[in-house]
C-alpha cells in the first residue's frame, strides 16, 4: 500500500522506518514541500503548560504546577452532571449554538445582578469552550492586522500568541514590585502600574487592553482606583477591554473583586470572561462564557458559528444547575462561592508558612489559587544551573527542583514578554488548590530540603 510523505514521516519518527521503502530520501521530500506552517503561528510554538505538565508527569514529584484542584468538584455539581447524563435524552443532542437556553438565562440573571446591568441572555452572553475559547474568539473577532493590544505583565501566557495569531501587535506594560525589604512579607497588592507609563502605551493604533484580575500568576486583585485609571484611558482613547475574571470568587483577606465592566461607561466597551472550570473546581469540564454588549458579542458569535459552533450540552446543563443553586444561596454561608475562598485561604496560609522554612520569599496573593515566591537567595548561591542556551534562570531552577527536590512549580518568566523575562527570572509560581494530603507531601519535601541546607 502506498503511504503519503506525512505517513512516512510519522512512521520514521516512531522508529518503524524499516517497515516501509522510501521512494526518495526523506530530506528531498521535505525540500520540495511548500511552506507548511501558516506565518501567523511564527514565534508561538513554545508553551509552558505543554513543557512543564510533561515534566511533572515524568517525575514522581509533588505537583504544585498547573492550576487545577486535585479534589472533587462540589457534590451538587457532580450530581447535576450525573442527572444531565442519565436524564432527558435530548441532552445528548445539540442545543442552541450560542449557549444552552437555561444556562445563558441563569448567567444573565446572575451576572446582571453583579454588574448592575440588565443582561439579555440571547445577545449579551455567549457560552464557550472554557475561558480559553472566549479569549480566542475575542482576539479573532475584534483584533485586526496591525492593531495594538496592551497586555499587563505578568500575564496569562496565551494573550500574547492570541494577539499575534490575530495579526495584532502586543504592547507590554509591567506591574512593578516595591523595593525589596527584609522582614514582613510583601503583598501582591504592592505591585503597581505606573499610571504615566500605562498612559504612554495608548496610541491611535491601540484596539484593546487585556486585564486579568485577580491576576494569574501574581494573585493581585486590582483596586477600584487602579481600574478607574485603566477605564479612563479606555474611554479617552476609544479602546476595548478584554477582562479575564476567571478567579473572581477566589479573593482573600476581605478583598473585593470589582468587574471593570461595572464602572461608568465601561459596559459598552468591555468583554467579561469567566470559566466554569475555575468557578466549580472542574477544569476538565472546559466550559466558559463571555458577557458583553451585543455590538461586540455579535462578532464573537460569528467566529463561534464558523468554527466550533457548539459546546457540550450535558456540561452546560450541569453548569446551569450549579449556578441555579448559587443564585439561590447568594452570599449565604452554604454558597460554594463563600465556602471555597474560605477553604483556600487556609491552604494559601499553609503554603506561605511552609515555603519560608527553606528561605523562599513568597508574595502574599490577594486572590487566585497561585502564589509566587522569590528565589533570589538560591540564584545567588547556585547561579549556574544546567539548561538550554538562553533559558531563563527560573526555568532552570524549576527543572532542578523537580529532579532534586521532588516539587513541581512553574517559572514566572513564562508570564513575561521576551524583553522582560530577564528582569523577572527570580520568581516561581506554586498552586495551592490542593488536598491537604498534597500540601502535607509538600511539607515533607520541604523538610528534607531544609535538612539538606543545614547539612
Ligand atoms: N484565564 C486565566 C487567567 C487562566 O488562569 C486560565 C486557566 N489557566 O490555568 C492554567 C494555569 O495557569 O495553571 C484560563 C483563562 C483558561 O480557563 P479555562 O480552563 O476555562 O479555559
mmCIF file with all atom_site columns, C-alpha atoms in Angstrom, residues 130-251:
data_model
loop_
_atom_site.group_PDB
_atom_site.id
_atom_site.type_symbol
_atom_site.label_atom_id
_atom_site.label_alt_id
_atom_site.label_comp_id
_atom_site.label_asym_id
_atom_site.label_entity_id
_atom_site.label_seq_id
_atom_site.pdbx_PDB_ins_code
_atom_site.Cartn_x
_atom_site.Cartn_y
_atom_site.Cartn_z
_atom_site.occupancy
_atom_site.B_iso_or_equiv
_atom_site.pdbx_formal_charge
_atom_site.auth_seq_id
_atom_site.auth_comp_id
_atom_site.auth_asym_id
_atom_site.auth_atom_id
_atom_site.pdbx_PDB_model_num
ATOM 1   C CA . UNK A 1 130 ? -13.531 27.348 28.562 1.00 0.00 ? 130 UNK A CA 1
ATOM 2   C CA . UNK A 1 131 ? -12.270 30.866 29.134 1.00 0.00 ? 131 UNK A CA 1
ATOM 3   C CA . UNK A 1 132 ? -9.606  29.995 26.565 1.00 0.00 ? 132 UNK A CA 1
ATOM 4   C CA . UNK A 1 133 ? -12.381 29.747 23.975 1.00 0.00 ? 133 UNK A CA 1
ATOM 5   C CA . UNK A 1 134 ? -13.815 33.121 24.971 1.00 0.00 ? 134 UNK A CA 1
ATOM 6   C CA . UNK A 1 135 ? -10.385 34.753 24.775 1.00 0.00 ? 135 UNK A CA 1
ATOM 7   C CA . UNK A 1 136 ? -9.677  33.220 21.384 1.00 0.00 ? 136 UNK A CA 1
ATOM 8   C CA . UNK A 1 137 ? -12.976 34.495 19.979 1.00 0.00 ? 137 UNK A CA 1
ATOM 9   C CA . UNK A 1 138 ? -12.341 37.970 21.397 1.00 0.00 ? 138 UNK A CA 1
ATOM 10  C CA . UNK A 1 139 ? -8.974  38.269 19.665 1.00 0.00 ? 139 UNK A CA 1
ATOM 11  C CA . UNK A 1 140 ? -10.137 36.687 16.392 1.00 0.00 ? 140 UNK A CA 1
ATOM 12  C CA . UNK A 1 141 ? -13.298 38.748 16.211 1.00 0.00 ? 141 UNK A CA 1
ATOM 13  C CA . UNK A 1 142 ? -12.020 42.169 17.242 1.00 0.00 ? 142 UNK A CA 1
ATOM 14  C CA . UNK A 1 143 ? -8.254  42.451 16.661 1.00 0.00 ? 143 UNK A CA 1
ATOM 15  C CA . UNK A 1 144 ? -7.190  43.264 13.126 1.00 0.00 ? 144 UNK A CA 1
ATOM 16  C CA . UNK A 1 145 ? -3.881  43.297 11.234 1.00 0.00 ? 145 UNK A CA 1
ATOM 17  C CA . UNK A 1 146 ? -1.634  45.975 12.733 1.00 0.00 ? 146 UNK A CA 1
ATOM 18  C CA . UNK A 1 147 ? -3.827  46.649 15.778 1.00 0.00 ? 147 UNK A CA 1
ATOM 19  C CA . UNK A 1 148 ? -2.009  47.112 19.066 1.00 0.00 ? 148 UNK A CA 1
ATOM 20  C CA . UNK A 1 149 ? -3.142  45.261 22.168 1.00 0.00 ? 149 UNK A CA 1
ATOM 21  C CA . UNK A 1 150 ? -1.882  46.370 25.586 1.00 0.00 ? 150 UNK A CA 1
ATOM 22  C CA . UNK A 1 151 ? -1.038  43.485 27.904 1.00 0.00 ? 151 UNK A CA 1
ATOM 23  C CA . UNK A 1 152 ? -0.226  43.969 31.583 1.00 0.00 ? 152 UNK A CA 1
ATOM 24  C CA . UNK A 1 153 ? 2.725   41.870 32.798 1.00 0.00 ? 153 UNK A CA 1
ATOM 25  C CA . UNK A 1 154 ? 2.836   39.324 34.322 1.00 0.00 ? 154 UNK A CA 1
ATOM 26  C CA . UNK A 1 155 ? 0.043   37.899 32.112 1.00 0.00 ? 155 UNK A CA 1
ATOM 27  C CA . UNK A 1 156 ? -1.661  34.582 31.480 1.00 0.00 ? 156 UNK A CA 1
ATOM 28  C CA . UNK A 1 157 ? 0.615   33.448 28.687 1.00 0.00 ? 157 UNK A CA 1
ATOM 29  C CA . UNK A 1 158 ? -1.937  32.889 25.879 1.00 0.00 ? 158 UNK A CA 1
ATOM 30  C CA . UNK A 1 159 ? -2.753  36.602 25.499 1.00 0.00 ? 159 UNK A CA 1
ATOM 31  C CA . UNK A 1 160 ? 0.457   37.163 23.551 1.00 0.00 ? 160 UNK A CA 1
ATOM 32  C CA . UNK A 1 161 ? 0.139   34.357 20.944 1.00 0.00 ? 161 UNK A CA 1
ATOM 33  C CA . UNK A 1 162 ? -3.583  35.053 20.576 1.00 0.00 ? 162 UNK A CA 1
ATOM 34  C CA . UNK A 1 163 ? -2.806  38.697 19.744 1.00 0.00 ? 163 UNK A CA 1
ATOM 35  C CA . UNK A 1 164 ? -0.191  37.613 17.213 1.00 0.00 ? 164 UNK A CA 1
ATOM 36  C CA . UNK A 1 165 ? -2.391  34.944 15.621 1.00 0.00 ? 165 UNK A CA 1
ATOM 37  C CA . UNK A 1 166 ? -4.996  37.643 15.016 1.00 0.00 ? 166 UNK A CA 1
ATOM 38  C CA . UNK A 1 167 ? -2.356  39.785 13.256 1.00 0.00 ? 167 UNK A CA 1
ATOM 39  C CA . UNK A 1 168 ? -2.080  42.238 16.143 1.00 0.00 ? 168 UNK A CA 1
ATOM 40  C CA . UNK A 1 169 ? 0.973   43.596 17.959 1.00 0.00 ? 169 UNK A CA 1
ATOM 41  C CA . UNK A 1 170 ? 1.277   43.078 21.719 1.00 0.00 ? 170 UNK A CA 1
ATOM 42  C CA . UNK A 1 171 ? 2.410   46.142 23.681 1.00 0.00 ? 171 UNK A CA 1
ATOM 43  C CA . UNK A 1 172 ? 3.524   45.336 27.212 1.00 0.00 ? 172 UNK A CA 1
ATOM 44  C CA . UNK A 1 173 ? 3.448   47.264 30.446 1.00 0.00 ? 173 UNK A CA 1
ATOM 45  C CA . UNK A 1 174 ? 4.710   45.649 33.656 1.00 0.00 ? 174 UNK A CA 1
ATOM 46  C CA . UNK A 1 175 ? 3.395   45.812 37.196 1.00 0.00 ? 175 UNK A CA 1
ATOM 47  C CA . UNK A 1 176 ? 6.357   46.930 39.281 1.00 0.00 ? 176 UNK A CA 1
ATOM 48  C CA . UNK A 1 177 ? 7.226   45.321 42.624 1.00 0.00 ? 177 UNK A CA 1
ATOM 49  C CA . UNK A 1 178 ? 8.096   47.638 45.517 1.00 0.00 ? 178 UNK A CA 1
ATOM 50  C CA . UNK A 1 179 ? 11.778  47.892 46.503 1.00 0.00 ? 179 UNK A CA 1
ATOM 51  C CA . UNK A 1 180 ? 12.905  44.710 48.278 1.00 0.00 ? 180 UNK A CA 1
ATOM 52  C CA . UNK A 1 181 ? 12.841  44.878 52.059 1.00 0.00 ? 181 UNK A CA 1
ATOM 53  C CA . UNK A 1 182 ? 13.670  42.341 54.725 1.00 0.00 ? 182 UNK A CA 1
ATOM 54  C CA . UNK A 1 183 ? 11.196  41.191 57.303 1.00 0.00 ? 183 UNK A CA 1
ATOM 55  C CA . UNK A 1 184 ? 7.491   41.471 56.512 1.00 0.00 ? 184 UNK A CA 1
ATOM 56  C CA . UNK A 1 185 ? 6.102   39.559 53.567 1.00 0.00 ? 185 UNK A CA 1
ATOM 57  C CA . UNK A 1 186 ? 5.070   41.630 50.568 1.00 0.00 ? 186 UNK A CA 1
ATOM 58  C CA . UNK A 1 187 ? 1.546   41.507 49.211 1.00 0.00 ? 187 UNK A CA 1
ATOM 59  C CA . UNK A 1 188 ? 0.583   41.127 45.559 1.00 0.00 ? 188 UNK A CA 1
ATOM 60  C CA . UNK A 1 189 ? -1.245  44.427 46.087 1.00 0.00 ? 189 UNK A CA 1
ATOM 61  C CA . UNK A 1 190 ? 2.156   46.148 46.474 1.00 0.00 ? 190 UNK A CA 1
ATOM 62  C CA . UNK A 1 191 ? 2.837   45.509 42.781 1.00 0.00 ? 191 UNK A CA 1
ATOM 63  C CA . UNK A 1 192 ? 1.627   48.582 40.889 1.00 0.00 ? 192 UNK A CA 1
ATOM 64  C CA . UNK A 1 193 ? 1.285   50.000 37.410 1.00 0.00 ? 193 UNK A CA 1
ATOM 65  C CA . UNK A 1 194 ? 2.894   53.378 36.824 1.00 0.00 ? 194 UNK A CA 1
ATOM 66  C CA . UNK A 1 195 ? -0.096  55.414 35.507 1.00 0.00 ? 195 UNK A CA 1
ATOM 67  C CA . UNK A 1 196 ? 2.156   57.612 33.328 1.00 0.00 ? 196 UNK A CA 1
ATOM 68  C CA . UNK A 1 197 ? 3.857   54.592 31.772 1.00 0.00 ? 197 UNK A CA 1
ATOM 69  C CA . UNK A 1 198 ? 0.486   52.954 31.164 1.00 0.00 ? 198 UNK A CA 1
ATOM 70  C CA . UNK A 1 199 ? -0.852  56.122 29.518 1.00 0.00 ? 199 UNK A CA 1
ATOM 71  C CA . UNK A 1 200 ? 2.227   56.264 27.249 1.00 0.00 ? 200 UNK A CA 1
ATOM 72  C CA . UNK A 1 201 ? 1.304   52.863 25.770 1.00 0.00 ? 201 UNK A CA 1
ATOM 73  C CA . UNK A 1 202 ? -2.003  54.084 24.307 1.00 0.00 ? 202 UNK A CA 1
ATOM 74  C CA . UNK A 1 203 ? -1.660  55.188 20.663 1.00 0.00 ? 203 UNK A CA 1
ATOM 75  C CA . UNK A 1 204 ? -4.137  55.734 17.812 1.00 0.00 ? 204 UNK A CA 1
ATOM 76  C CA . UNK A 1 205 ? -3.499  52.083 16.846 1.00 0.00 ? 205 UNK A CA 1
ATOM 77  C CA . UNK A 1 206 ? -4.473  50.665 20.261 1.00 0.00 ? 206 UNK A CA 1
ATOM 78  C CA . UNK A 1 207 ? -7.524  48.449 19.838 1.00 0.00 ? 207 UNK A CA 1
ATOM 79  C CA . UNK A 1 208 ? -7.766  46.753 23.209 1.00 0.00 ? 208 UNK A CA 1
ATOM 80  C CA . UNK A 1 209 ? -6.235  46.264 26.634 1.00 0.00 ? 209 UNK A CA 1
ATOM 81  C CA . UNK A 1 210 ? -6.296  42.884 28.373 1.00 0.00 ? 210 UNK A CA 1
ATOM 82  C CA . UNK A 1 211 ? -6.689  42.865 32.123 1.00 0.00 ? 211 UNK A CA 1
ATOM 83  C CA . UNK A 1 212 ? -6.766  39.896 34.470 1.00 0.00 ? 212 UNK A CA 1
ATOM 84  C CA . UNK A 1 213 ? -7.986  40.481 37.993 1.00 0.00 ? 213 UNK A CA 1
ATOM 85  C CA . UNK A 1 214 ? -7.384  38.525 40.175 1.00 0.00 ? 214 UNK A CA 1
ATOM 86  C CA . UNK A 1 215 ? -4.149  38.090 38.269 1.00 0.00 ? 215 UNK A CA 1
ATOM 87  C CA . UNK A 1 216 ? -2.529  34.810 37.339 1.00 0.00 ? 216 UNK A CA 1
ATOM 88  C CA . UNK A 1 217 ? 0.307   34.300 38.364 1.00 0.00 ? 217 UNK A CA 1
ATOM 89  C CA . UNK A 1 218 ? 0.749   37.166 40.877 1.00 0.00 ? 218 UNK A CA 1
ATOM 90  C CA . UNK A 1 219 ? -2.579  36.949 42.705 1.00 0.00 ? 219 UNK A CA 1
ATOM 91  C CA . UNK A 1 220 ? -3.092  40.719 42.558 1.00 0.00 ? 220 UNK A CA 1
ATOM 92  C CA . UNK A 1 221 ? -6.665  41.991 42.864 1.00 0.00 ? 221 UNK A CA 1
ATOM 93  C CA . UNK A 1 222 ? -6.921  45.353 41.095 1.00 0.00 ? 222 UNK A CA 1
ATOM 94  C CA . UNK A 1 223 ? -8.418  48.061 43.297 1.00 0.00 ? 223 UNK A CA 1
ATOM 95  C CA . UNK A 1 224 ? -11.245 50.339 42.183 1.00 0.00 ? 224 UNK A CA 1
ATOM 96  C CA . UNK A 1 225 ? -8.740  53.214 41.836 1.00 0.00 ? 225 UNK A CA 1
ATOM 97  C CA . UNK A 1 226 ? -6.458  51.134 39.632 1.00 0.00 ? 226 UNK A CA 1
ATOM 98  C CA . UNK A 1 227 ? -9.386  50.023 37.462 1.00 0.00 ? 227 UNK A CA 1
ATOM 99  C CA . UNK A 1 228 ? -10.539 53.623 37.158 1.00 0.00 ? 228 UNK A CA 1
ATOM 100 C CA . UNK A 1 229 ? -7.145  54.662 35.761 1.00 0.00 ? 229 UNK A CA 1
ATOM 101 C CA . UNK A 1 230 ? -7.457  51.924 33.111 1.00 0.00 ? 230 UNK A CA 1
ATOM 102 C CA . UNK A 1 231 ? -11.116 52.749 32.414 1.00 0.00 ? 231 UNK A CA 1
ATOM 103 C CA . UNK A 1 232 ? -10.349 56.475 31.936 1.00 0.00 ? 232 UNK A CA 1
ATOM 104 C CA . UNK A 1 233 ? -7.694  55.624 29.360 1.00 0.00 ? 233 UNK A CA 1
ATOM 105 C CA . UNK A 1 234 ? -10.035 53.207 27.552 1.00 0.00 ? 234 UNK A CA 1
ATOM 106 C CA . UNK A 1 235 ? -12.717 55.863 27.312 1.00 0.00 ? 235 UNK A CA 1
ATOM 107 C CA . UNK A 1 236 ? -10.277 58.619 26.325 1.00 0.00 ? 236 UNK A CA 1
ATOM 108 C CA . UNK A 1 237 ? -8.699  56.564 23.505 1.00 0.00 ? 237 UNK A CA 1
ATOM 109 C CA . UNK A 1 238 ? -11.818 54.596 22.496 1.00 0.00 ? 238 UNK A CA 1
ATOM 110 C CA . UNK A 1 239 ? -10.194 51.291 23.400 1.00 0.00 ? 239 UNK A CA 1
ATOM 111 C CA . UNK A 1 240 ? -11.840 47.937 24.146 1.00 0.00 ? 240 UNK A CA 1
ATOM 112 C CA . UNK A 1 241 ? -11.173 45.991 27.327 1.00 0.00 ? 241 UNK A CA 1
ATOM 113 C CA . UNK A 1 242 ? -10.896 42.186 27.488 1.00 0.00 ? 242 UNK A CA 1
ATOM 114 C CA . UNK A 1 243 ? -11.368 41.469 31.174 1.00 0.00 ? 243 UNK A CA 1
ATOM 115 C CA . UNK A 1 244 ? -10.353 37.955 32.215 1.00 0.00 ? 244 UNK A CA 1
ATOM 116 C CA . UNK A 1 245 ? -12.093 37.350 35.550 1.00 0.00 ? 245 UNK A CA 1
ATOM 117 C CA . UNK A 1 246 ? -11.851 33.566 35.851 1.00 0.00 ? 246 UNK A CA 1
ATOM 118 C CA . UNK A 1 247 ? -10.709 33.785 39.510 1.00 0.00 ? 247 UNK A CA 1
ATOM 119 C CA . UNK A 1 248 ? -13.325 36.327 40.576 1.00 0.00 ? 248 UNK A CA 1
ATOM 120 C CA . UNK A 1 249 ? -14.602 34.224 43.525 1.00 0.00 ? 249 UNK A CA 1
ATOM 121 C CA . UNK A 1 250 ? -11.133 33.483 44.838 1.00 0.00 ? 250 UNK A CA 1
ATOM 122 C CA . UNK A 1 251 ? -10.270 36.585 46.849 1.00 0.00 ? 251 UNK A CA 1
#
